[in-house]
Amino acid sequence: MQIVGIALVSTFLALLIKEQKPNFAFLLIVFVGCSIFLFLIDQIYAIIHMLEKLAANANVNLVYVQTILKIIGIAYIAELAAHITRDAGEGAIAAKVELAGKILILAMAIPILTVIIETIINMIPST
């Protein structure tokens, strides 16, 4: 509820300020967006810690879990950056940020995909 309240108040303020000082309105939106993200850091850490404990209990290699968590982080950060640049009126740059995020995700996923393909190949009986 706090995040929703902050978001609504800052949106209202940004709309009021935008008519006279559009640069300040944009800075306000960026500041609030980053503040909300920082407010959630503790929750993100708790989720990551819980997933790592679950992986350790299930005897899953932590390298794979950490890679998947990095992929999720790249997706969220790229989306946040794309939204901020789109809010600034730079749709072309936002599209490039999204493309870069997708390429980085694919690059990070290659080792996991390799293990999955090797596992499937090993399961197929050879003739």
mmCIF file of C-alpha atoms in Angstrom:
data_model
loop_
_atom_site.group_PDB
_atom_site.id
_atom_site.type_symbol
_atom_site.label_atom_id
_atom_site.label_comp_id
_atom_site.label_asym_id
_atom_site.label_seq_id
_atom_site.Cartn_x
_atom_site.Cartn_y
_atom_site.Cartn_z
ATOM 1 C CA MET A 1 0.000 0.000 0.000
ATOM 2 C CA GLN A 2 2.908 2.349 0.705
ATOM 3 C CA ILE A 3 4.289 1.865 -2.794
ATOM 4 C CA VAL A 4 0.891 2.464 -4.381
ATOM 5 C CA GLY A 5 0.421 5.596 -2.284
ATOM 6 C CA ILE A 6 3.847 6.956 -3.180
ATOM 7 C CA ALA A 7 3.267 6.158 -6.853
ATOM 8 C CA LEU A 8 -0.110 7.895 -6.941
ATOM 9 C CA VAL A 9 1.085 10.998 -5.087
ATOM 10 C CA SER A 10 4.194 11.299 -7.262
ATOM 11 C CA THR A 11 2.123 10.835 -10.422
ATOM 12 C CA PHE A 12 -0.222 13.594 -9.327
ATOM 13 C CA LEU A 13 2.723 15.884 -8.509
ATOM 14 C CA ALA A 14 4.413 15.069 -11.818
ATOM 15 C CA LEU A 15 1.245 15.955 -13.717
ATOM 16 C CA LEU A 16 1.070 19.296 -11.901
ATOM 17 C CA ILE A 17 4.751 20.074 -12.424
ATOM 18 C CA LYS A 18 4.858 18.838 -16.036
ATOM 19 C CA GLU A 19 3.016 21.874 -17.394
ATOM 20 C CA GLN A 20 5.543 24.365 -16.021
ATOM 21 C CA LYS A 21 8.768 22.342 -15.590
ATOM 22 C CA PRO A 22 8.745 19.103 -17.633
ATOM 23 C CA ASN A 23 12.378 18.366 -16.736
ATOM 24 C CA PHE A 24 11.602 18.390 -13.008
ATOM 25 C CA ALA A 25 8.581 16.169 -13.561
ATOM 26 C CA PHE A 26 10.738 13.626 -15.350
ATOM 27 C CA LEU A 27 13.375 13.746 -12.615
ATOM 28 C CA LEU A 28 10.671 13.240 -9.997
ATOM 29 C CA ILE A 29 9.372 10.159 -11.822
ATOM 30 C CA VAL A 30 12.875 8.700 -12.188
ATOM 31 C CA PHE A 31 13.646 9.376 -8.518
ATOM 32 C CA VAL A 32 10.411 7.758 -7.341
ATOM 33 C CA GLY A 33 10.932 4.767 -9.641
ATOM 34 C CA CYS A 34 14.436 4.190 -8.296
ATOM 35 C CA SER A 35 13.229 4.709 -4.724
ATOM 36 C CA ILE A 36 10.532 2.074 -5.154
ATOM 37 C CA PHE A 37 13.129 -0.324 -6.538
ATOM 38 C CA LEU A 38 15.443 0.340 -3.574
ATOM 39 C CA PHE A 39 12.513 -0.091 -1.191
ATOM 40 C CA LEU A 40 12.050 -3.608 -2.594
ATOM 41 C CA ILE A 41 15.702 -4.675 -2.258
ATOM 42 C CA ASP A 42 15.096 -6.418 1.078
ATOM 43 C CA GLN A 43 12.213 -8.404 -0.395
ATOM 44 C CA ILE A 44 14.312 -9.359 -3.416
ATOM 45 C CA TYR A 45 17.139 -10.527 -1.150
ATOM 46 C CA ALA A 46 14.725 -12.653 0.897
ATOM 47 C CA ILE A 47 13.367 -14.304 -2.252
ATOM 48 C CA ILE A 48 16.860 -15.026 -3.576
ATOM 49 C CA HIS A 49 17.949 -16.471 -0.225
ATOM 50 C CA MET A 50 14.846 -18.683 -0.051
ATOM 51 C CA LEU A 51 15.388 -19.995 -3.601
ATOM 52 C CA GLU A 52 19.029 -20.782 -2.867
ATOM 53 C CA LYS A 53 17.999 -22.712 0.276
ATOM 54 C CA LEU A 54 15.408 -24.661 -1.706
ATOM 55 C CA ALA A 55 17.997 -25.498 -4.358
ATOM 56 C CA ALA A 56 20.494 -26.637 -1.738
ATOM 57 C CA ASN A 57 17.870 -28.840 -0.070
ATOM 58 C CA ALA A 58 16.945 -30.360 -3.436
ATOM 59 C CA ASN A 59 20.618 -31.010 -4.284
ATOM 60 C CA VAL A 60 20.420 -28.748 -7.334
ATOM 61 C CA ASN A 61 23.697 -27.248 -8.479
ATOM 62 C CA LEU A 62 23.722 -23.644 -7.211
ATOM 63 C CA VAL A 63 25.426 -22.464 -10.404
ATOM 64 C CA TYR A 64 22.206 -23.102 -12.322
ATOM 65 C CA VAL A 65 20.042 -21.364 -9.736
ATOM 66 C CA GLN A 66 22.366 -18.359 -9.641
ATOM 67 C CA THR A 67 22.367 -18.184 -13.436
ATOM 68 C CA ILE A 68 18.573 -18.235 -13.549
ATOM 69 C CA LEU A 69 18.417 -15.527 -10.874
ATOM 70 C CA LYS A 70 20.861 -13.410 -12.894
ATOM 71 C CA ILE A 71 18.689 -13.892 -15.976
ATOM 72 C CA ILE A 72 15.617 -12.746 -14.041
ATOM 73 C CA GLY A 73 17.577 -9.748 -12.733
ATOM 74 C CA ILE A 74 18.665 -8.785 -16.246
ATOM 75 C CA ALA A 75 15.046 -8.971 -17.415
ATOM 76 C CA TYR A 76 13.773 -6.719 -14.629
ATOM 77 C CA ILE A 77 16.587 -4.183 -14.910
ATOM 78 C CA ALA A 78 16.291 -4.002 -18.700
ATOM 79 C CA GLU A 79 12.534 -3.517 -18.398
ATOM 80 C CA LEU A 80 12.979 -0.765 -15.801
ATOM 81 C CA ALA A 81 15.559 1.018 -17.956
ATOM 82 C CA ALA A 82 13.371 0.680 -21.049
ATOM 83 C CA HIS A 83 10.383 2.157 -19.209
ATOM 84 C CA ILE A 84 12.436 5.082 -17.949
ATOM 85 C CA THR A 85 13.841 5.855 -21.404
ATOM 86 C CA ARG A 86 10.373 5.471 -22.937
ATOM 87 C CA ASP A 87 8.995 7.904 -20.318
ATOM 88 C CA ALA A 88 11.692 10.341 -21.414
ATOM 89 C CA GLY A 89 10.344 10.110 -24.950
ATOM 90 C CA GLU A 90 13.203 7.980 -26.273
ATOM 91 C CA GLY A 91 11.363 4.971 -27.675
ATOM 92 C CA ALA A 92 14.242 4.033 -29.989
ATOM 93 C CA ILE A 93 16.715 3.812 -27.111
ATOM 94 C CA ALA A 94 14.160 1.856 -25.079
ATOM 95 C CA ALA A 95 13.893 -0.688 -27.889
ATOM 96 C CA LYS A 96 17.700 -1.043 -27.950
ATOM 97 C CA VAL A 97 17.780 -1.584 -24.171
ATOM 98 C CA GLU A 98 15.152 -4.310 -24.512
ATOM 99 C CA LEU A 99 17.132 -5.941 -27.345
ATOM 100 C CA ALA A 100 20.336 -5.816 -25.299
ATOM 101 C CA GLY A 101 18.535 -7.403 -22.344
ATOM 102 C CA LYS A 102 17.240 -10.228 -24.544
ATOM 103 C CA ILE A 103 20.685 -10.894 -26.010
ATOM 104 C CA LEU A 104 22.285 -10.934 -22.541
ATOM 105 C CA ILE A 105 19.600 -13.327 -21.328
ATOM 106 C CA LEU A 106 20.249 -15.649 -24.256
ATOM 107 C CA ALA A 107 23.997 -15.521 -23.625
ATOM 108 C CA MET A 108 23.488 -16.338 -19.939
ATOM 109 C CA ALA A 109 21.113 -19.210 -20.785
ATOM 110 C CA ILE A 110 23.477 -21.025 -23.194
ATOM 111 C CA PRO A 111 25.202 -23.133 -20.490
ATOM 112 C CA ILE A 112 21.843 -24.246 -19.086
ATOM 113 C CA LEU A 113 20.514 -25.045 -22.555
ATOM 114 C CA THR A 114 23.670 -27.025 -23.279
ATOM 115 C CA VAL A 115 23.187 -29.164 -20.163
ATOM 116 C CA ILE A 116 19.527 -29.752 -21.019
ATOM 117 C CA ILE A 117 20.364 -30.813 -24.587
ATOM 118 C CA GLU A 118 23.165 -33.098 -23.384
ATOM 119 C CA THR A 119 20.813 -34.681 -20.843
ATOM 120 C CA ILE A 120 18.187 -35.320 -23.505
ATOM 121 C CA ILE A 121 20.783 -36.803 -25.876
ATOM 122 C CA ASN A 122 22.044 -39.106 -23.110
ATOM 123 C CA MET A 123 18.492 -40.303 -22.421
ATOM 124 C CA ILE A 124 17.929 -41.348 -26.042
ATOM 125 C CA PRO A 125 19.035 -44.943 -26.535
ATOM 126 C CA SER A 126 21.750 -45.320 -29.115
ATOM 127 C CA THR A 127 21.213 -47.857 -31.879
#
